[in-house]
């Protein structure tokens, strides 16, 4: 279970800085370098223009907590999607299974080895499903 953070930490230095972060901190050249690392020379200019336009639009709008909490606010929909995702995890018992999986499967009659394999399978499936979602989230 602890292998993922170890793997992440072993190559995190190779991950480029966020071009969006660079743009919001007025470092356009650094943003361009990051975009070239991610997309290559061909798409970098187009992506940079998109990021600059998005930064300009986002900077012109002030968003507060009321925009997230009350219906009709600019971020209400996004907040509700996040909240409902968390509610879904709570209602389906994912937190309990991920923390107490081996004990739960043991109570269901599985032997210790099988219960641990089932729990590990749960972790692995969650890893792949979340990676899949992470890759596709902005497409």
Short mmCIF file of C-alpha atoms in Angstrom, two decimals:
data_model
loop_
_atom_site.label_atom_id
_atom_site.label_comp_id
_atom_site.label_asym_id
_atom_site.label_seq_id
_atom_site.Cartn_x
_atom_site.Cartn_y
_atom_site.Cartn_z
CA UNK A 1 0.00 0.00 0.00
CA UNK A 2 2.83 2.41 0.73
CA UNK A 3 4.58 1.79 -2.57
CA UNK A 4 2.72 4.51 -4.48
CA UNK A 5 4.05 7.43 -2.36
CA UNK A 6 7.56 5.96 -2.57
CA UNK A 7 7.31 5.71 -6.37
CA UNK A 8 5.91 9.22 -6.60
CA UNK A 9 8.67 10.66 -4.45
CA UNK A 10 11.32 8.86 -6.49
CA UNK A 11 10.51 10.81 -9.66
CA UNK A 12 8.70 13.94 -8.46
CA UNK A 13 11.76 16.05 -9.24
CA UNK A 14 11.17 15.27 -12.93
CA UNK A 15 7.65 16.69 -12.94
CA UNK A 16 7.51 20.15 -14.52
CA UNK A 17 6.14 23.13 -12.62
CA UNK A 18 2.53 23.96 -13.35
CA UNK A 19 2.27 26.31 -16.33
CA UNK A 20 -0.92 27.70 -14.82
CA UNK A 21 0.93 28.58 -11.63
CA UNK A 22 3.66 30.32 -13.62
CA UNK A 23 1.08 32.37 -15.56
CA UNK A 24 -0.69 33.49 -12.39
CA UNK A 25 2.66 34.60 -10.97
CA UNK A 26 3.62 36.61 -14.10
CA UNK A 27 6.35 34.20 -15.23
CA UNK A 28 5.37 33.69 -18.86
CA UNK A 29 8.77 32.38 -20.00
CA UNK A 30 8.78 29.74 -17.27
CA UNK A 31 5.25 28.76 -18.25
CA UNK A 32 6.38 28.37 -21.87
CA UNK A 33 9.29 26.12 -20.79
CA UNK A 34 6.90 23.92 -18.79
CA UNK A 35 4.45 23.72 -21.67
CA UNK A 36 7.22 22.73 -24.08
CA UNK A 37 8.21 19.94 -21.66
CA UNK A 38 4.61 18.72 -21.48
CA UNK A 39 3.31 19.24 -25.02
CA UNK A 40 6.33 19.87 -27.20
CA UNK A 41 7.08 22.95 -29.30
CA UNK A 42 4.10 22.58 -31.63
CA UNK A 43 1.32 22.85 -29.06
CA UNK A 44 3.09 24.96 -26.44
CA UNK A 45 2.30 28.35 -27.99
CA UNK A 46 -1.38 27.50 -28.43
CA UNK A 47 -1.64 26.23 -24.85
CA UNK A 48 0.18 29.30 -23.53
CA UNK A 49 -2.30 31.59 -25.27
CA UNK A 50 -5.19 29.57 -23.80
CA UNK A 51 -3.69 29.81 -20.31
CA UNK A 52 -3.13 33.56 -20.60
CA UNK A 53 -6.72 34.07 -21.74
CA UNK A 54 -8.06 31.90 -18.92
CA UNK A 55 -5.91 33.75 -16.37
CA UNK A 56 -7.22 37.08 -17.62
CA UNK A 57 -10.83 35.89 -17.37
CA UNK A 58 -10.32 34.38 -13.92
CA UNK A 59 -8.53 37.45 -12.59
CA UNK A 60 -11.42 39.67 -13.63
CA UNK A 61 -13.89 37.74 -11.45
CA UNK A 62 -13.89 37.67 -7.68
CA UNK A 63 -15.14 34.41 -6.18
CA UNK A 64 -15.91 34.01 -2.50
CA UNK A 65 -17.28 31.31 -0.24
CA UNK A 66 -20.85 32.42 -0.89
CA UNK A 67 -20.34 31.59 -4.59
CA UNK A 68 -19.59 28.00 -3.59
CA UNK A 69 -22.28 27.55 -0.94
CA UNK A 70 -25.41 29.25 -2.27
CA UNK A 71 -27.32 28.16 -5.42
CA UNK A 72 -26.71 30.53 -8.29
CA UNK A 73 -23.10 31.17 -7.26
CA UNK A 74 -20.39 30.79 -9.88
CA UNK A 75 -18.79 27.80 -8.16
CA UNK A 76 -21.91 26.19 -6.70
CA UNK A 77 -22.12 23.41 -9.30
CA UNK A 78 -18.46 22.44 -8.92
CA UNK A 79 -18.79 22.46 -5.14
CA UNK A 80 -21.86 20.21 -5.27
CA UNK A 81 -20.10 17.76 -7.60
CA UNK A 82 -17.25 17.52 -5.09
CA UNK A 83 -19.57 17.18 -2.10
CA UNK A 84 -21.67 14.52 -3.82
CA UNK A 85 -18.52 12.58 -4.69
CA UNK A 86 -17.59 12.56 -1.02
CA UNK A 87 -21.14 11.61 0.00
CA UNK A 88 -21.06 8.78 -2.54
CA UNK A 89 -17.84 7.45 -1.03
CA UNK A 90 -19.34 7.66 2.45
CA UNK A 91 -22.58 5.93 1.46
CA UNK A 92 -20.85 3.14 -0.42
CA UNK A 93 -18.50 2.48 2.50
CA UNK A 94 -15.34 3.00 0.53
CA UNK A 95 -13.54 4.60 3.47
CA UNK A 96 -14.33 1.63 5.71
CA UNK A 97 -13.26 -0.89 3.09
CA UNK A 98 -10.02 0.92 2.33
CA UNK A 99 -9.07 1.19 6.02
CA UNK A 100 -10.55 -1.98 7.48
CA UNK A 101 -10.78 -4.12 4.33
CA UNK A 102 -8.96 -7.18 5.64
CA UNK A 103 -11.03 -7.19 8.84
CA UNK A 104 -14.30 -6.71 6.94
CA UNK A 105 -13.51 -9.52 4.51
CA UNK A 106 -12.44 -11.66 7.47
CA UNK A 107 -15.82 -11.05 9.13
CA UNK A 108 -17.47 -12.10 5.89
CA UNK A 109 -15.82 -15.50 6.21
CA UNK A 110 -12.72 -15.16 4.05
CA UNK A 111 -9.46 -16.55 5.38
CA UNK A 112 -6.72 -14.04 6.28
CA UNK A 113 -4.75 -14.48 3.06
CA UNK A 114 -7.79 -14.10 0.80
CA UNK A 115 -9.04 -11.10 2.81
CA UNK A 116 -5.68 -9.38 2.37
CA UNK A 117 -5.63 -10.15 -1.36
CA UNK A 118 -9.14 -8.76 -1.77
CA UNK A 119 -8.15 -5.60 0.08
CA UNK A 120 -5.03 -5.25 -2.05
CA UNK A 121 -7.15 -5.75 -5.18
CA UNK A 122 -9.38 -2.95 -3.95
CA UNK A 123 -6.37 -0.65 -3.55
CA UNK A 124 -5.04 -1.53 -6.99
CA UNK A 125 -8.41 -1.03 -8.70
CA UNK A 126 -8.84 2.31 -6.95
CA UNK A 127 -5.35 3.36 -8.06
CA UNK A 128 -6.07 2.55 -11.71
CA UNK A 129 -9.54 4.07 -11.68
CA UNK A 130 -8.30 7.29 -10.07
CA UNK A 131 -5.37 7.47 -12.48
CA UNK A 132 -7.80 7.03 -15.38
CA UNK A 133 -10.01 9.82 -14.00
CA UNK A 134 -7.01 12.06 -13.38
CA UNK A 135 -5.83 11.67 -16.97
CA UNK A 136 -9.26 12.35 -18.46
CA UNK A 137 -10.52 15.07 -16.11
CA UNK A 138 -9.57 18.03 -18.30
CA UNK A 139 -10.36 16.52 -21.67
#
